[in-house]
Coordinates of N, CA and C and ligand atoms in Angstrom, one line a residue:
M268 N 18.1 8.4 17.9 CA 18.2 8.0 16.5 C 16.9 8.4 15.7
T269 N 17.0 8.8 14.5 CA 15.8 9.1 13.7 C 15.0 7.9 13.5
K270 N 13.7 8.1 13.7 CA 12.7 7.0 13.5 C 12.5 6.8 12.0
R271 N 12.3 5.6 11.6 CA 12.1 5.3 10.2 C 10.7 4.7 10.0
Y272 N 9.9 5.4 9.2 CA 8.5 5.0 9.0 C 8.3 4.5 7.6
G273 N 7.6 3.4 7.5 CA 7.1 2.9 6.2 C 5.7 3.2 6.0
L274 N 5.3 3.9 4.9 CA 3.9 4.2 4.7 C 3.4 3.3 3.6
M275 N 2.3 2.5 3.9 CA 1.8 1.5 3.0 C 0.4 2.0 2.6
G276 N 0.4 2.7 1.5 CA -0.9 3.2 1.0 C -1.6 2.2 0.0
G277 N -2.9 2.2 0.0 CA -3.6 1.3 -0.9 C -5.1 1.4 -0.7
T278 N -5.8 0.8 -1.7 CA -7.3 0.8 -1.6 C -7.7 -0.2 -0.5
F279 N -6.9 -1.3 -0.5 CA -7.2 -2.4 0.5 C -8.7 -2.8 0.4
N280 N -9.1 -3.3 -0.8 CA -10.5 -3.6 -1.0 C -10.6 -5.1 -1.5
P281 N -10.3 -6.1 -0.6 CA -10.0 -5.9 0.8 C -8.5 -6.1 1.0
V282 N -8.0 -5.8 2.3 CA -6.6 -6.0 2.6 C -6.4 -7.6 2.5
H283 N -5.2 -8.0 2.1 CA -4.9 -9.4 2.0 C -3.5 -9.7 2.5
L284 N -3.1 -11.0 2.6 CA -1.8 -11.4 3.2 C -0.6 -10.9 2.4
G285 N -0.8 -10.6 1.1 CA 0.2 -10.0 0.3 C 0.7 -8.7 0.8
H286 N -0.3 -7.8 1.2 CA 0.0 -6.5 1.7 C 0.8 -6.6 3.1
L287 N 0.3 -7.6 3.9 CA 0.9 -7.7 5.2 C 2.3 -8.3 5.1
M288 N 2.4 -9.3 4.2 CA 3.7 -10.0 4.1 C 4.8 -9.1 3.6
I289 N 4.5 -8.3 2.5 CA 5.6 -7.4 2.0 C 5.9 -6.4 3.0
S290 N 4.9 -5.9 3.8 CA 5.2 -4.8 4.7 C 6.1 -5.3 5.9
E291 N 5.8 -6.5 6.3 CA 6.6 -7.1 7.4 C 8.1 -7.4 6.9
Y292 N 8.1 -7.9 5.7 CA 9.4 -8.3 5.1 C 10.3 -7.0 4.9
I293 N 9.6 -6.0 4.4 CA 10.3 -4.7 4.1 C 10.7 -4.0 5.4
R294 N 9.8 -4.1 6.4 CA 10.2 -3.5 7.7 C 11.5 -4.0 8.2
E295 N 11.7 -5.3 8.1 CA 13.0 -5.9 8.6 C 14.1 -5.6 7.7
E296 N 13.9 -5.8 6.4 CA 15.0 -5.5 5.4 C 15.5 -4.1 5.4
M297 N 14.6 -3.2 5.6 CA 14.9 -1.7 5.5 C 15.0 -1.1 6.9
H298 N 15.0 -1.9 8.0 CA 15.2 -1.5 9.3 C 14.2 -0.3 9.7
L299 N 12.9 -0.6 9.4 CA 11.9 0.4 9.7 C 11.4 0.2 11.1
D300 N 11.0 1.3 11.8 CA 10.5 1.2 13.1 C 9.0 0.9 13.2
E301 N 8.4 1.4 12.2 CA 6.9 1.3 12.1 C 6.4 1.3 10.7
I302 N 5.3 0.6 10.5 CA 4.6 0.6 9.2 C 3.2 1.2 9.4
I303 N 2.9 2.2 8.7 CA 1.6 2.8 8.8 C 0.8 2.5 7.5
F304 N -0.3 1.8 7.7 CA -1.2 1.5 6.6 C -2.1 2.6 6.4
I305 N -2.3 3.1 5.2 CA -3.1 4.2 4.9 C -4.1 3.9 3.8
P306 N -5.3 3.4 4.2 CA -6.3 3.2 3.2 C -6.8 4.5 2.5
T307 N -7.0 4.4 1.2 CA -7.5 5.6 0.5 C -8.9 6.0 0.9
G308 N -9.3 7.2 0.7 CA -10.6 7.7 0.9 C -11.5 7.2 -0.3
N309 N -12.8 7.7 -0.3 CA -13.7 7.3 -1.4 C -13.3 8.1 -2.6
P310 N -12.9 7.5 -3.7 CA -12.6 8.3 -4.9 C -13.9 8.8 -5.5
P311 N -13.9 10.0 -6.1 CA -15.2 10.6 -6.6 C -15.9 9.8 -7.6
H312 N -15.2 9.2 -8.6 CA -15.9 8.6 -9.7 C -15.7 7.1 -9.8
K313 N -15.1 6.5 -8.8 CA -14.8 5.1 -8.9 C -15.6 4.3 -7.9
E314 N -16.2 3.2 -8.4 CA -16.9 2.4 -7.5 C -16.0 1.6 -6.6
T315 N -16.0 1.8 -5.4 CA -15.2 1.0 -4.5 C -16.0 0.9 -3.2
L316 N -15.6 -0.1 -2.4 CA -16.3 -0.3 -1.1 C -16.0 0.9 -0.2
D317 N -17.0 1.3 0.6 CA -16.9 2.5 1.4 C -15.6 2.5 2.2
A318 N -15.0 3.7 2.3 CA -13.7 3.8 2.9 C -13.7 3.4 4.4
K319 N -14.8 3.6 5.1 CA -14.8 3.2 6.5 C -14.7 1.7 6.7
L320 N -15.4 1.0 5.8 CA -15.3 -0.5 5.9 C -13.9 -1.0 5.5
R321 N -13.3 -0.4 4.5 CA -12.0 -0.8 4.1 C -11.0 -0.4 5.2
Y322 N -11.2 0.7 5.9 CA -10.3 1.1 7.0 C -10.5 0.1 8.1
E323 N -11.7 -0.3 8.4 CA -11.9 -1.2 9.6 C -11.3 -2.6 9.3
M324 N -11.3 -3.0 8.1 CA -10.7 -4.3 7.7 C -9.1 -4.2 7.9
V325 N -8.6 -3.1 7.5 CA -7.1 -2.9 7.6 C -6.7 -2.9 9.1
K326 N -7.6 -2.2 9.9 CA -7.3 -2.1 11.3 C -7.3 -3.5 11.9
L327 N -8.3 -4.3 11.6 CA -8.4 -5.7 12.1 C -7.1 -6.5 11.7
A328 N -6.7 -6.2 10.5 CA -5.5 -7.0 10.0 C -4.2 -6.6 10.6
T329 N -4.1 -5.3 11.0 CA -2.9 -4.8 11.5 C -2.7 -4.8 13.1
D330 N -3.9 -5.0 13.7 CA -3.9 -4.9 15.2 C -2.9 -5.8 15.9
E331 N -2.7 -7.0 15.4 CA -1.9 -8.0 16.2 C -0.4 -7.8 15.9
N332 N 0.0 -6.9 15.0 CA 1.4 -6.7 14.8 C 1.8 -5.3 15.5
P333 N 2.7 -5.4 16.5 CA 3.1 -4.2 17.3 C 3.8 -3.2 16.4
Y334 N 4.3 -3.6 15.3 CA 5.0 -2.6 14.4 C 4.1 -2.0 13.4
F335 N 2.8 -2.5 13.3 CA 1.9 -2.0 12.3 C 0.9 -1.1 13.0
S336 N 0.5 0.0 12.2 CA -0.7 0.8 12.7 C -1.5 1.2 11.4
T337 N -2.7 1.7 11.6 CA -3.5 2.1 10.5 C -4.0 3.5 10.7
S338 N -3.8 4.3 9.7 CA -4.2 5.7 9.8 C -5.5 6.0 9.0
D339 N -6.3 6.8 9.6 CA -7.6 7.2 9.0 C -7.4 8.6 8.3
I340 N -6.2 9.0 8.1 CA -6.0 10.3 7.5 C -6.7 10.6 6.2
E341 N -6.7 9.5 5.4 CA -7.4 9.7 4.1 C -8.9 9.3 4.1
T342 N -9.2 8.3 5.0 CA -10.6 7.8 5.0 C -11.6 8.8 5.7
T343 N -11.0 9.7 6.5 CA -11.9 10.7 7.2 C -12.0 12.0 6.5
R344 N -11.2 12.2 5.4 CA -11.2 13.4 4.7 C -12.5 13.6 3.8
E345 N -13.0 14.9 3.8 CA -14.1 15.2 3.0 C -13.8 15.1 1.5
Y346 N -12.6 15.6 1.2 CA -12.2 15.7 -0.2 C -11.2 14.5 -0.6
T347 N -11.0 14.3 -1.9 CA -10.1 13.3 -2.3 C -8.7 13.7 -1.9
S348 N -8.0 12.8 -1.3 CA -6.6 13.2 -0.9 C -5.6 12.5 -1.8
Y349 N -4.6 13.3 -2.2 CA -3.5 12.7 -3.0 C -2.4 12.4 -2.0
T350 N -1.5 11.4 -2.5 CA -0.4 11.0 -1.7 C 0.5 12.1 -1.2
I351 N 0.7 13.1 -2.0 CA 1.6 14.2 -1.6 C 1.0 14.9 -0.4
D352 N -0.4 15.1 -0.4 CA -1.0 15.8 0.7 C -0.9 15.0 2.0
T353 N -1.1 13.7 1.8 CA -1.0 12.8 3.0 C 0.4 12.9 3.6
I354 N 1.4 12.8 2.7 CA 2.8 12.8 3.2 C 3.1 14.1 3.8
E355 N 2.7 15.2 3.3 CA 3.0 16.5 3.9 C 2.3 16.6 5.3
A356 N 1.1 16.1 5.4 CA 0.4 16.1 6.7 C 1.1 15.2 7.7
L357 N 1.5 14.1 7.3 CA 2.2 13.1 8.2 C 3.6 13.7 8.6
E358 N 4.2 14.4 7.7 CA 5.6 15.0 8.0 C 5.5 15.9 9.2
K359 N 4.3 16.6 9.3 CA 4.1 17.5 10.4 C 3.9 16.7 11.7
Q360 N 3.2 15.6 11.6 CA 2.9 14.8 12.8 C 4.0 13.9 13.3
L361 N 4.8 13.4 12.4 CA 5.8 12.4 12.8 C 7.2 13.0 12.8
D362 N 8.0 12.5 13.7 CA 9.3 13.0 13.7 C 10.2 11.9 13.2
G363 N 10.6 11.9 12.0 CA 11.5 10.9 11.5 C 11.5 10.9 10.0
K364 N 12.0 9.8 9.4 CA 12.2 9.7 7.9 C 11.0 8.8 7.4
L365 N 10.4 9.3 6.3 CA 9.3 8.6 5.8 C 9.7 7.9 4.5
Y366 N 9.2 6.6 4.3 CA 9.4 5.9 3.1 C 8.0 5.4 2.6
F367 N 7.8 5.4 1.3 CA 6.5 5.0 0.8 C 6.7 3.6 0.2
I368 N 5.9 2.7 0.6 CA 6.0 1.3 0.1 C 5.0 1.0 -1.0
I369 N 5.5 0.4 -2.1 CA 4.6 0.1 -3.2 C 5.0 -1.3 -3.8
G370 N 4.0 -1.9 -4.5 CA 4.3 -3.0 -5.3 C 4.7 -2.6 -6.7
S371 N 5.3 -3.5 -7.5 CA 5.9 -3.1 -8.7 C 4.9 -2.6 -9.7
D372 N 3.6 -3.0 -9.6 CA 2.6 -2.5 -10.5 C 2.4 -1.0 -10.3
T373 N 2.5 -0.6 -9.0 CA 2.3 0.8 -8.7 C 3.5 1.7 -9.2
L374 N 4.6 1.1 -9.2 CA 5.8 1.8 -9.7 C 5.6 2.4 -11.1
F375 N 4.8 1.6 -11.9 CA 4.6 2.1 -13.3 C 3.5 3.2 -13.3
Q376 N 2.8 3.4 -12.2 CA 1.8 4.4 -12.2 C 2.3 5.7 -11.6
L377 N 3.5 5.7 -11.0 CA 4.0 6.9 -10.3 C 4.0 8.1 -11.1
K378 N 4.3 8.0 -12.4 CA 4.4 9.2 -13.2 C 3.1 9.8 -13.5
T379 N 2.0 9.2 -13.2 CA 0.7 9.8 -13.4 C 0.1 10.4 -12.1
W380 N 0.9 10.3 -11.0 CA 0.4 10.8 -9.7 C 0.5 12.3 -9.6
K381 N -0.4 12.9 -8.8 CA -0.4 14.4 -8.7 C 0.9 14.9 -8.1
K382 N 1.4 16.0 -8.6 CA 2.6 16.6 -8.1 C 3.7 15.6 -7.9
K383 N 3.9 14.8 -9.0 CA 4.9 13.7 -8.9 C 6.3 14.2 -8.7
E384 N 6.6 15.4 -9.3 CA 8.0 15.9 -9.2 C 8.3 16.2 -7.7
K385 N 7.3 16.8 -7.0 CA 7.5 17.1 -5.6 C 7.6 15.8 -4.8
L386 N 6.6 15.0 -5.1 CA 6.5 13.7 -4.3 C 7.7 12.8 -4.4
L387 N 8.2 12.7 -5.7 CA 9.3 11.8 -5.9 C 10.6 12.4 -5.3
K388 N 10.7 13.7 -5.1 CA 11.8 14.3 -4.5 C 11.7 14.2 -3.0
K389 N 10.5 14.2 -2.5 CA 10.3 14.3 -1.0 C 10.5 13.0 -0.3
V390 N 10.0 11.9 -0.8 CA 10.2 10.6 -0.1 C 10.9 9.6 -1.0
E391 N 11.6 8.7 -0.3 CA 12.1 7.6 -1.0 C 11.1 6.5 -1.0
F392 N 11.1 5.7 -2.1 CA 10.1 4.6 -2.3 C 10.8 3.3 -2.0
I393 N 10.0 2.4 -1.5 CA 10.5 1.0 -1.4 C 9.5 0.1 -2.2
C394 N 10.1 -0.6 -3.1 CA 9.2 -1.4 -4.0 C 9.4 -2.9 -3.9
A395 N 8.3 -3.6 -3.7 CA 8.4 -5.1 -3.7 C 8.0 -5.5 -5.1
I396 N 8.7 -6.5 -5.6 CA 8.4 -7.0 -6.9 C 7.1 -7.9 -6.8
R397 N 6.1 -7.6 -7.6 CA 4.9 -8.3 -7.6 C 4.9 -9.3 -8.8
P398 N 4.5 -10.5 -8.6 CA 4.5 -11.4 -9.7 C 3.5 -10.9 -10.8
D399 N 4.1 -10.5 -11.9 CA 3.3 -10.1 -13.1 C 4.1 -10.4 -14.3
Y400 N 3.7 -9.7 -15.4 CA 4.3 -10.0 -16.7 C 5.4 -9.1 -17.1
V401 N 5.8 -8.2 -16.2 CA 6.8 -7.2 -16.5 C 8.2 -7.8 -16.3
S402 N 9.1 -7.7 -17.4 CA 10.4 -8.3 -17.3 C 11.3 -7.4 -16.5
E403 N 12.4 -7.9 -16.0 CA 13.4 -7.2 -15.2 C 13.9 -6.0 -16.0
Q404 N 14.1 -6.2 -17.3 CA 14.6 -5.1 -18.2 C 13.7 -3.9 -18.2
I405 N 12.4 -4.2 -18.3 CA 11.4 -3.1 -18.4 C 11.4 -2.4 -17.0
L406 N 11.5 -3.1 -16.0 CA 11.5 -2.6 -14.6 C 12.7 -1.7 -14.5
E407 N 13.9 -2.1 -14.9 CA 15.1 -1.3 -14.9 C 15.0 0.0 -15.6
L408 N 14.3 -0.1 -16.8 CA 14.1 1.1 -17.6 C 13.3 2.1 -16.9
E409 N 12.2 1.6 -16.3 CA 11.3 2.5 -15.5 C 12.0 3.2 -14.3
L410 N 12.8 2.4 -13.6 CA 13.6 2.9 -12.5 C 14.5 4.0 -13.0
K411 N 15.2 3.7 -14.1 CA 16.1 4.7 -14.6 C 15.4 6.0 -15.0
Y412 N 14.3 5.8 -15.6 CA 13.5 7.0 -16.1 C 13.1 7.8 -14.9
L413 N 12.6 7.2 -13.8 CA 12.1 7.9 -12.6 C 13.3 8.6 -11.9
Q414 N 14.4 7.9 -12.0 CA 15.6 8.5 -11.4 C 16.1 9.7 -12.1
D415 N 16.3 9.5 -13.4 CA 16.9 10.6 -14.3 C 15.9 11.8 -14.4
K416 N 14.6 11.5 -14.6 CA 13.7 12.6 -14.8 C 13.3 13.4 -13.5
Y417 N 13.1 12.6 -12.4 CA 12.6 13.2 -11.2 C 13.6 13.1 -10.0
G418 N 14.7 12.5 -10.2 CA 15.6 12.3 -9.1 C 15.1 11.4 -8.0
A419 N 14.2 10.5 -8.4 CA 13.6 9.6 -7.5 C 14.6 8.6 -6.9
V420 N 14.4 8.2 -5.6 CA 15.2 7.2 -5.0 C 14.2 6.0 -4.7
I421 N 14.5 4.9 -5.4 CA 13.6 3.8 -5.2 C 14.4 2.5 -4.8
H422 N 14.1 2.0 -3.7 CA 14.8 0.8 -3.2 C 14.0 -0.4 -3.6
I423 N 14.6 -1.3 -4.3 CA 13.9 -2.6 -4.7 C 14.3 -3.6 -3.6
V424 N 13.3 -4.1 -2.9 CA 13.5 -5.1 -1.9 C 13.0 -6.5 -2.3
P425 N 13.9 -7.4 -2.4 CA 13.4 -8.8 -2.8 C 12.5 -9.3 -1.7
T426 N 11.3 -9.7 -2.0 CA 10.4 -10.3 -1.0 C 10.0 -11.6 -1.6
P427 N 9.4 -12.5 -0.8 CA 8.8 -13.7 -1.4 C 7.7 -13.2 -2.4
M428 N 7.5 -13.9 -3.5 CA 6.4 -13.5 -4.4 C 5.1 -14.2 -3.9
Y429 N 4.1 -13.4 -3.9 CA 2.8 -13.9 -3.4 C 1.8 -13.4 -4.4
E430 N 1.3 -14.3 -5.2 CA 0.4 -13.8 -6.3 C -1.0 -13.8 -5.8
V431 N -1.3 -12.7 -5.1 CA -2.7 -12.5 -4.7 C -3.1 -11.0 -4.9
S432 N -4.3 -10.8 -5.3 CA -4.7 -9.4 -5.5 C -6.1 -9.2 -5.0
S433 N -6.4 -8.0 -4.6 CA -7.8 -7.8 -4.1 C -8.8 -8.1 -5.1
T434 N -8.5 -7.8 -6.4 CA -9.5 -8.0 -7.5 C -9.8 -9.5 -7.5
D435 N -8.8 -10.4 -7.5 CA -9.1 -11.8 -7.5 C -9.8 -12.3 -6.3
L436 N -9.5 -11.7 -5.2 CA -10.2 -12.1 -3.9 C -11.7 -11.7 -3.9
R437 N -12.0 -10.5 -4.5 CA -13.4 -10.1 -4.6 C -14.1 -11.1 -5.5
G438 N -13.5 -11.5 -6.5 CA -14.1 -12.5 -7.4 C -14.3 -13.8 -6.7
R439 N -13.3 -14.3 -6.0 CA -13.5 -15.6 -5.2 C -14.7 -15.5 -4.3
I440 N -14.7 -14.4 -3.5 CA -15.8 -14.3 -2.5 C -17.2 -14.2 -3.3
A441 N -17.2 -13.5 -4.4 CA -18.5 -13.4 -5.1 C -18.9 -14.8 -5.6
E442 N -17.9 -15.6 -5.9 CA -18.3 -17.0 -6.4 C -18.5 -18.0 -5.2
G443 N -18.4 -17.5 -4.0 CA -18.6 -18.4 -2.8 C -17.4 -19.3 -2.6
K444 N -16.2 -18.9 -3.1 CA -15.0 -19.7 -2.9 C -14.3 -19.3 -1.7
S445 N -13.4 -20.2 -1.2 CA -12.6 -19.9 0.1 C -11.5 -18.9 -0.2
V446 N -11.3 -18.1 0.8 CA -10.2 -17.1 0.8 C -9.3 -17.3 2.0
K447 N -9.5 -18.5 2.6 CA -8.7 -18.9 3.8 C -7.2 -18.9 3.3
Y448 N -6.3 -18.5 4.2 CA -4.9 -18.4 3.9 C -4.5 -17.3 2.9
L449 N -5.5 -16.5 2.5 CA -5.2 -15.4 1.5 C -5.6 -14.1 2.2
I450 N -6.5 -14.1 3.1 CA -6.9 -12.9 3.9 C -6.9 -13.3 5.4
P451 N -6.5 -12.4 6.2 CA -6.4 -12.7 7.7 C -7.8 -13.1 8.2
K452 N -7.8 -14.1 9.1 CA -9.1 -14.6 9.5 C -10.0 -13.6 10.2
E453 N -9.5 -12.6 10.9 CA -10.3 -11.6 11.5 C -11.1 -10.8 10.4
V454 N -10.4 -10.6 9.3 CA -11.0 -9.9 8.1 C -12.0 -10.8 7.4
I455 N -11.7 -12.1 7.3 CA -12.7 -13.0 6.7 C -14.0 -12.9 7.5
A456 N -13.8 -13.0 8.9 CA -15.0 -12.9 9.7 C -15.8 -11.6 9.5
Y457 N -15.1 -10.5 9.4 CA -15.7 -9.2 9.2 C -16.5 -9.2 7.8
I458 N -15.9 -9.7 6.8 CA -16.5 -9.8 5.4 C -17.8 -10.6 5.5
E459 N -17.7 -11.7 6.2 CA -18.9 -12.6 6.3 C -20.0 -11.9 7.1
E460 N -19.6 -11.3 8.2 CA -20.6 -10.7 9.1 C -21.3 -9.6 8.3
K461 N -20.6 -8.8 7.5 CA -21.2 -7.7 6.8 C -21.7 -8.1 5.4
G462 N -21.5 -9.3 5.0 CA -21.9 -9.8 3.7 C -21.3 -9.0 2.6
L463 N -20.0 -8.7 2.7 CA -19.3 -7.9 1.7 C -19.0 -8.8 0.4
Y464 N -18.9 -8.1 -0.7 CA -18.4 -8.7 -2.0 C -19.3 -9.8 -2.5
R465 N -20.5 -10.0 -2.0 CA -21.3 -11.1 -2.4 C -22.0 -10.8 -3.8
Ligands
LIG20 P1 -6.6 -4.5 -6.8 O1 -6.5 -5.9 -7.2 O2 -8.0 -4.1 -6.3 O3 -5.9 -3.5 -7.7 P2 -4.3 -4.8 -4.9 O4 -4.3 -6.2 -4.5 O5 -3.3 -4.3 -6.0 O6 -5.8 -4.4 -5.4 P3 -4.0 -2.4 -3.4 O7 -4.8 -2.0 -2.2 O8 -4.3 -1.6 -4.7 O9 -4.2 -4.0 -3.6 O10 -2.4 -2.4 -3.1 C1 -1.8 -1.5 -2.2 C2 -0.3 -1.7 -2.5 O11 0.2 -3.0 -2.3 C3 0.1 -1.4 -4.0 O12 1.3 -0.6 -4.0 C4 0.3 -2.7 -4.6 O13 1.2 -2.7 -5.7 C5 0.8 -3.5 -3.4 N1 0.5 -5.0 -3.5 C6 -0.7 -5.5 -3.5 N2 -0.7 -6.8 -3.6 C7 0.6 -7.2 -3.7 C8 1.3 -8.5 -3.8 N3 0.7 -9.6 -3.9 N4 2.7 -8.4 -3.8 C9 3.3 -7.2 -3.8 N5 2.7 -6.0 -3.7 C10 1.4 -6.0 -3.6

């Protein structure tokens, strides 16, 4: 049988339980065999935590789930990699069908991605609804637009809503507040040990 892979791309600055929860939920709902987390490399003009540290946190977070793995394909590249390049490289390495997992905020950014026409034709997307201010109607319009204009196939998978974002978590850590039950404990220990986000 063809293996089904879910690719979970993100900055993961830092990885949090929202990322893990939607991935596990989607894995079951969409009958995926494996979820590969792909932290982004260092963007040229954006201030973000070094890719190696973000990769290590994702690795710590995914290690205990036998269905999860973490790829360094983007974090070890010299140049900025775009999702389309990553998917084309993974297609050569993996034998199976690839799905790209996103939260609904990312759905609205897809039309700005590099080589979107090719990307949206190449892989099917799986979208988890993220608690935000976008109405169902606006979401439907965006889905229809991506479908009609690019032939995109986007599966919406209802998952529990979990209102946590890396931005908020960085703020909490900077303020010395607890992030217990929001970030995996191995990752909290890593953040404390390295003194990140202070
Ligand atoms: P930031 O606050 O820094 O933008 P983030 O929490 O959105 O970070 P990313 O690493 O950018 O985290 O997210 C990776 C992917 O996970 C994106 O597609 C995003 O939409 C999705 N995602 C992140 N948090 C959630 C959540 N709480 N529920 C559903 N999807 C999420």
